[in-house]
Coordinates of C-alpha atoms in Angstrom, one line a residue:
M1 CA -19.5 -0.6 -25.5
R2 CA -20.2 3.4 -26.3
K3 CA -21.5 3.0 -23.0
R4 CA -18.4 1.7 -21.0
N5 CA -16.6 3.7 -22.9
L6 CA -17.9 7.1 -21.2
W7 CA -18.6 5.6 -17.7
N8 CA -14.7 5.0 -18.2
A9 CA -13.8 8.0 -19.7
G10 CA -16.2 9.5 -16.5
V11 CA -13.5 7.4 -13.8
L12 CA -10.9 8.7 -15.1
A13 CA -12.3 12.3 -15.6
G14 CA -13.0 12.6 -11.8
L15 CA -10.1 10.2 -11.1
L16 CA -7.9 13.5 -12.3
L17 CA -9.2 15.8 -9.5
L18 CA -7.6 13.9 -7.2
G19 CA -4.4 14.9 -7.8
A20 CA -3.3 15.4 -4.6
C21 CA -4.5 11.9 -3.1
G22 CA -3.5 9.3 -5.4
D23 CA -2.3 7.8 -8.7
P24 CA -2.2 10.3 -10.4
G25 CA -0.4 12.6 -7.3
S26 CA 0.8 15.8 -6.3
G27 CA 3.7 14.2 -4.3
D28 CA 3.9 17.2 -2.1
A29 CA 3.0 15.4 1.4
A30 CA 5.8 14.8 4.0
P31 CA 6.8 11.4 5.4
A32 CA 5.2 10.8 8.7
D33 CA 6.7 9.1 11.8
L34 CA 4.7 8.1 14.0
P35 CA 3.2 8.9 16.6
D36 CA 3.0 12.4 14.8
A37 CA -0.1 13.6 13.4
T38 CA -0.4 15.6 10.4
G39 CA -3.2 17.5 10.3
N40 CA -6.7 15.9 11.2
A41 CA -6.1 12.9 13.4
A42 CA -8.0 9.8 12.8
P43 CA -10.0 8.9 16.3
P44 CA -7.9 6.0 17.9
E45 CA -7.7 3.0 16.5
P46 CA -9.7 -0.1 18.6
S47 CA -7.3 -2.8 19.6
P48 CA -6.0 -4.8 16.3
E49 CA -7.4 -8.5 16.0
P50 CA -4.6 -10.9 16.5
S51 CA -2.7 -11.1 13.1
V52 CA -1.5 -14.8 13.8
A53 CA -3.4 -17.5 16.1
P54 CA -3.3 -16.5 19.7
S55 CA -0.9 -19.0 20.9
T56 CA 1.9 -17.9 18.2
T57 CA 0.8 -14.5 19.1
T58 CA 2.5 -15.5 22.5
R59 CA 5.4 -16.9 22.2
Q60 CA 6.6 -14.0 19.3
R61 CA 5.9 -11.5 22.4
A62 CA 7.5 -13.8 24.4
A63 CA 10.6 -13.8 21.9
R64 CA 10.5 -10.2 21.7
D65 CA 10.2 -9.2 25.1
T66 CA 13.6 -12.0 25.6
P67 CA 16.8 -10.0 26.3
G68 CA 19.1 -8.9 24.0
K69 CA 15.9 -9.7 20.5
P70 CA 15.2 -6.8 19.4
A71 CA 11.5 -5.7 17.9
P72 CA 11.0 -5.5 14.2
E73 CA 12.3 -2.3 12.4
V74 CA 9.9 -1.5 9.7
L75 CA 10.1 0.7 6.9
Y76 CA 7.1 1.9 4.6
L77 CA 7.4 3.1 1.2
G78 CA 5.0 3.9 -1.5
D79 CA 2.2 6.2 -3.4
S80 CA -1.6 7.7 -2.0
L81 CA -2.2 4.2 -1.0
A82 CA 0.6 4.3 2.3
M83 CA 0.2 7.6 2.5
E84 CA -3.9 6.8 3.8
N85 CA -2.4 3.7 5.0
Q86 CA 0.2 4.8 7.3
D87 CA -0.8 5.7 10.6
V88 CA -3.2 3.0 10.9
L89 CA -0.2 0.2 10.1
G90 CA 1.6 1.8 12.6
T91 CA -0.4 1.6 15.0
H92 CA -1.0 -2.3 14.0
L93 CA 2.6 -3.1 13.7
K94 CA 2.8 -1.3 16.8
E95 CA 0.5 -3.0 19.5
G96 CA 1.1 -6.6 17.7
L97 CA 4.2 -7.1 17.2
G98 CA 6.6 -3.9 18.9
A99 CA 7.6 -3.3 16.3
R100 CA 9.9 0.3 15.4
Y101 CA 8.1 1.7 12.5
R102 CA 9.3 4.7 9.9
S103 CA 7.3 6.1 7.5
A104 CA 7.3 7.9 4.1
P105 CA 5.0 7.2 1.2
Y106 CA 5.0 10.2 -1.4
S107 CA 1.7 10.4 -3.5
G108 CA 1.7 9.9 -7.0
T109 CA 4.8 7.9 -6.6
T110 CA 5.7 4.6 -8.6
L111 CA 9.1 2.3 -7.9
C112 CA 11.6 4.0 -9.8
D113 CA 10.9 7.5 -7.7
Y114 CA 12.3 5.4 -5.3
L115 CA 15.5 4.1 -7.2
D116 CA 19.3 5.9 -6.3
G117 CA 20.0 7.9 -9.5
T118 CA 16.7 9.4 -10.9
G119 CA 17.3 13.0 -9.4
E120 CA 15.1 15.5 -10.2
D121 CA 13.3 13.4 -12.7
S122 CA 11.8 11.8 -9.0
L123 CA 8.6 12.9 -7.2
V124 CA 11.1 11.9 -3.6
P125 CA 13.9 13.7 -2.4
D126 CA 17.2 12.0 -2.6
K127 CA 16.9 11.5 1.6
D128 CA 14.2 9.4 1.2
K129 CA 15.0 7.5 -1.2
A130 CA 14.8 3.7 -0.3
A131 CA 17.9 2.9 0.0
A132 CA 18.9 6.0 1.9
L133 CA 16.4 5.6 4.3
V134 CA 18.0 1.6 4.9
R135 CA 21.1 2.9 5.6
D136 CA 20.4 5.3 8.2
R137 CA 17.4 3.4 9.6
R138 CA 18.8 0.1 9.0
P139 CA 15.2 -1.9 8.7
D140 CA 14.4 -5.6 9.8
Y141 CA 11.3 -5.5 6.4
V142 CA 10.6 -3.1 3.6
V143 CA 7.2 -2.7 3.3
L144 CA 7.0 -2.0 -0.4
Q145 CA 2.9 -0.7 -1.3
F146 CA 2.2 0.7 -4.9
W147 CA -0.8 0.3 -7.2
G148 CA 1.5 1.2 -10.5
N149 CA 0.9 4.5 -11.8
A150 CA -0.3 3.5 -15.0
W151 CA -0.7 6.6 -16.5
G152 CA 2.8 8.5 -16.2
Y153 CA 2.2 11.2 -13.7
T154 CA 5.8 10.9 -12.5
P155 CA 8.9 11.8 -14.5
C156 CA 11.1 9.3 -13.8
M157 CA 8.3 6.9 -16.0
D158 CA 9.3 8.4 -19.0
G159 CA 6.5 8.6 -20.3
I160 CA 6.4 5.1 -20.6
T161 CA 2.1 4.5 -20.1
Y162 CA 0.0 1.4 -19.9
D163 CA -2.4 2.5 -21.9
E164 CA -0.2 3.8 -24.3
A165 CA 2.7 0.8 -24.6
P166 CA 1.7 -2.0 -21.9
A167 CA 4.7 -4.6 -22.7
K168 CA 7.0 -2.0 -22.3
Y169 CA 4.7 -0.6 -18.9
F170 CA 5.1 -4.0 -17.8
D171 CA 9.2 -4.7 -18.9
R172 CA 10.5 -1.2 -17.8
Y173 CA 8.1 -1.9 -13.8
A174 CA 10.0 -5.5 -13.8
A175 CA 13.2 -4.1 -14.5
D176 CA 11.9 -1.4 -11.9
A177 CA 11.2 -3.8 -9.1
R178 CA 14.7 -5.8 -9.6
R179 CA 16.4 -2.5 -9.2
L180 CA 14.8 -1.5 -5.8
A181 CA 15.5 -4.2 -4.0
A182 CA 18.6 -4.6 -5.4
Q183 CA 19.3 -1.4 -4.4
I184 CA 17.3 -2.1 -0.7
R185 CA 19.9 -5.4 -0.7
S186 CA 22.9 -3.9 -1.3
A187 CA 22.0 -0.5 1.3
S188 CA 21.6 -3.3 4.0
G189 CA 24.2 -5.9 3.5
G190 CA 21.1 -8.4 2.2
R191 CA 19.8 -8.4 6.1
T192 CA 16.7 -6.0 5.0
R193 CA 14.0 -8.2 3.6
V194 CA 11.1 -6.2 1.5
V195 CA 7.9 -7.4 1.8
W196 CA 5.9 -6.0 -1.7
V197 CA 2.1 -5.6 -1.2
L198 CA -0.4 -7.3 -3.8
Q199 CA -3.0 -4.6 -4.7
G200 CA -6.8 -4.8 -5.1
P201 CA -9.0 -5.1 -7.7
D202 CA -9.3 -1.9 -10.4
P203 CA -12.6 -2.0 -11.9
I204 CA -11.1 -0.3 -15.2
T205 CA -7.7 -2.5 -16.3
P206 CA -8.1 -5.0 -14.2
D207 CA -5.3 -7.5 -15.6
R208 CA -3.1 -4.8 -15.1
V209 CA -3.3 -5.0 -11.2
R210 CA -3.0 -8.6 -11.9
R211 CA 0.4 -8.3 -13.7
V212 CA 1.7 -6.5 -11.8
N213 CA 0.8 -8.8 -8.9
E214 CA 2.8 -11.3 -10.4
I215 CA 6.1 -8.9 -10.8
Y216 CA 6.2 -8.6 -7.1
E217 CA 4.9 -12.5 -7.0
A218 CA 7.7 -13.1 -8.7
Q219 CA 10.2 -10.7 -7.5
A220 CA 9.8 -11.7 -3.8
K221 CA 10.4 -15.7 -4.9
S222 CA 13.4 -15.0 -6.9
S223 CA 15.3 -12.3 -4.3
G224 CA 14.3 -13.5 -1.0
G225 CA 11.1 -10.9 -0.5
L226 CA 7.7 -11.4 1.3
L227 CA 4.6 -11.4 0.0
A228 CA 1.6 -9.4 1.9
D229 CA -2.0 -9.9 -0.6
A230 CA -3.6 -7.2 0.9
G231 CA -5.6 -6.9 -2.4
K232 CA -7.0 -10.3 -1.1
A233 CA -8.8 -8.3 2.0
V234 CA -10.7 -5.9 0.0
A235 CA -11.3 -8.3 -3.0
P236 CA -15.1 -10.2 -2.7
A237 CA -14.5 -14.3 -2.0
S238 CA -16.1 -14.7 -5.3
G239 CA -13.2 -13.2 -7.7
R240 CA -9.7 -12.2 -6.1
Y241 CA -9.7 -9.1 -9.7
T242 CA -13.4 -8.5 -9.0
W243 CA -14.1 -4.6 -7.9
V244 CA -16.8 -4.0 -5.2
E245 CA -17.6 -0.4 -3.8
K246 CA -18.6 -2.4 -0.4
L247 CA -18.4 -6.0 1.2
P248 CA -20.3 -8.3 3.7
C249 CA -18.5 -6.5 7.5
T250 CA -16.3 -9.3 9.4
S251 CA -17.1 -10.6 12.2
Y252 CA -14.5 -7.9 13.6
E253 CA -16.0 -4.8 12.1
T254 CA -19.6 -6.2 13.3
K255 CA -18.3 -5.7 17.3
N256 CA -16.8 -2.6 16.0
P257 CA -19.7 -0.7 14.4
A258 CA -17.8 2.2 13.4
Y259 CA -16.1 0.1 10.5
C260 CA -19.1 -2.0 9.8
T261 CA -20.5 1.2 7.9
E262 CA -24.1 -0.1 7.1
P263 CA -24.9 -2.1 10.2
G264 CA -28.3 -2.8 8.7
R265 CA -27.2 -4.8 5.9
S266 CA -24.1 -6.3 7.1
L267 CA -22.1 -4.3 4.8
T268 CA -18.9 -1.7 5.0
A269 CA -17.9 0.3 2.2
L270 CA -14.9 0.2 1.5
H271 CA -14.9 3.4 -0.9
R272 CA -16.3 6.9 -1.4
G273 CA -18.6 6.9 -5.0
S274 CA -16.7 9.3 -6.1
D275 CA -13.2 7.3 -5.9
Y276 CA -12.3 4.0 -6.7
L277 CA -8.9 3.9 -6.0
H278 CA -8.4 4.9 -2.4
F279 CA -9.6 3.6 0.7
C280 CA -10.4 6.2 2.8
L281 CA -13.9 7.4 3.7
A282 CA -13.0 10.9 4.4
P283 CA -13.1 13.2 1.5
T284 CA -9.3 14.4 -0.8
T285 CA -7.7 17.7 0.0
A286 CA -5.3 20.0 -1.7
K287 CA -2.2 17.9 0.7
S288 CA -1.7 14.3 1.1
R289 CA -1.7 12.7 4.0
P290 CA -3.1 9.8 6.1
C291 CA -6.7 8.9 6.5
P292 CA -8.4 11.0 8.7
V293 CA -11.4 8.8 9.8
R294 CA -11.9 5.3 10.4
S295 CA -11.5 3.0 7.2
P296 CA -12.3 -0.4 7.0
G297 CA -10.8 -0.9 3.2
I298 CA -7.3 0.5 5.4
R299 CA -7.9 -1.2 8.5
R300 CA -8.0 -5.0 6.7
M301 CA -4.9 -3.8 4.6
A302 CA -3.1 -3.3 7.2
A303 CA -4.2 -6.4 9.5
E304 CA -3.1 -8.3 6.7
I305 CA 0.6 -6.3 6.3
T306 CA 0.8 -7.1 9.7
R307 CA -0.3 -10.5 9.8
A308 CA 2.4 -11.1 7.5
V309 CA 5.5 -9.6 8.9
T310 CA 4.0 -10.6 12.4
K311 CA 4.7 -14.1 10.7
A312 CA 8.2 -13.6 9.3
S313 CA 9.2 -12.3 12.5

């Protein structure tokens, strides 16, 4: 037990150094519209593998190109995971679905940061609140990706943390999910669908992530939302909530060696050794940014989110 406590403390101490890129985070980064770059851009992505079966893709593209049927618009909001994913997801949605795309993630945030009325207690400015962006952009889908900010790094959580008050943390998180979905629905007149992104394994608090995902699942079911199980794409087949640093390369990763980091062993890295939470394989920086290097975990999650949006379109 003592060894586990020391290891937990070491990981948490390391995570505290990731302030600019994660949960916790500095929240200092600006949202991005593709194809605008923000600093060091990643190399061009290889063409994404199909998000659905070819016959379905063909039918969807034909429908998309039909006069009078515009491509869907997708708005992507979230914390540091969305911050690092945003460019790759935009590429997948644009190339796979012809989607119009807007992203406005802020590192270190949780659901309450995007609620109207949080004001100065939020890391997200009023112009980028979910309802404000929905009123402005009128998107067909709002994709929400939040790890859950368990340690109270955003003021709008009122100091509620998983570690000190887990029951209160989950109650508040579920209430914020309901409020955010309702605000998006109201701002869009009921036309925008929310896509809740399920999160991947956490080696420190695996049950917390499971419970957060259950909140997303319940909210999607109760309000006509959608689910994108991106977390399953970065978990081993043997255990949905078992954290691993590396996974076997997929057929796509094998064909595109930049995504198979250890081809001799047919393994690919999902995380850097010093960061169990994020999926960008580049070192963190003082200012949050989209991931500047090809990273298998990010690509896997982007493909799954794209698959969910494509099936619904």
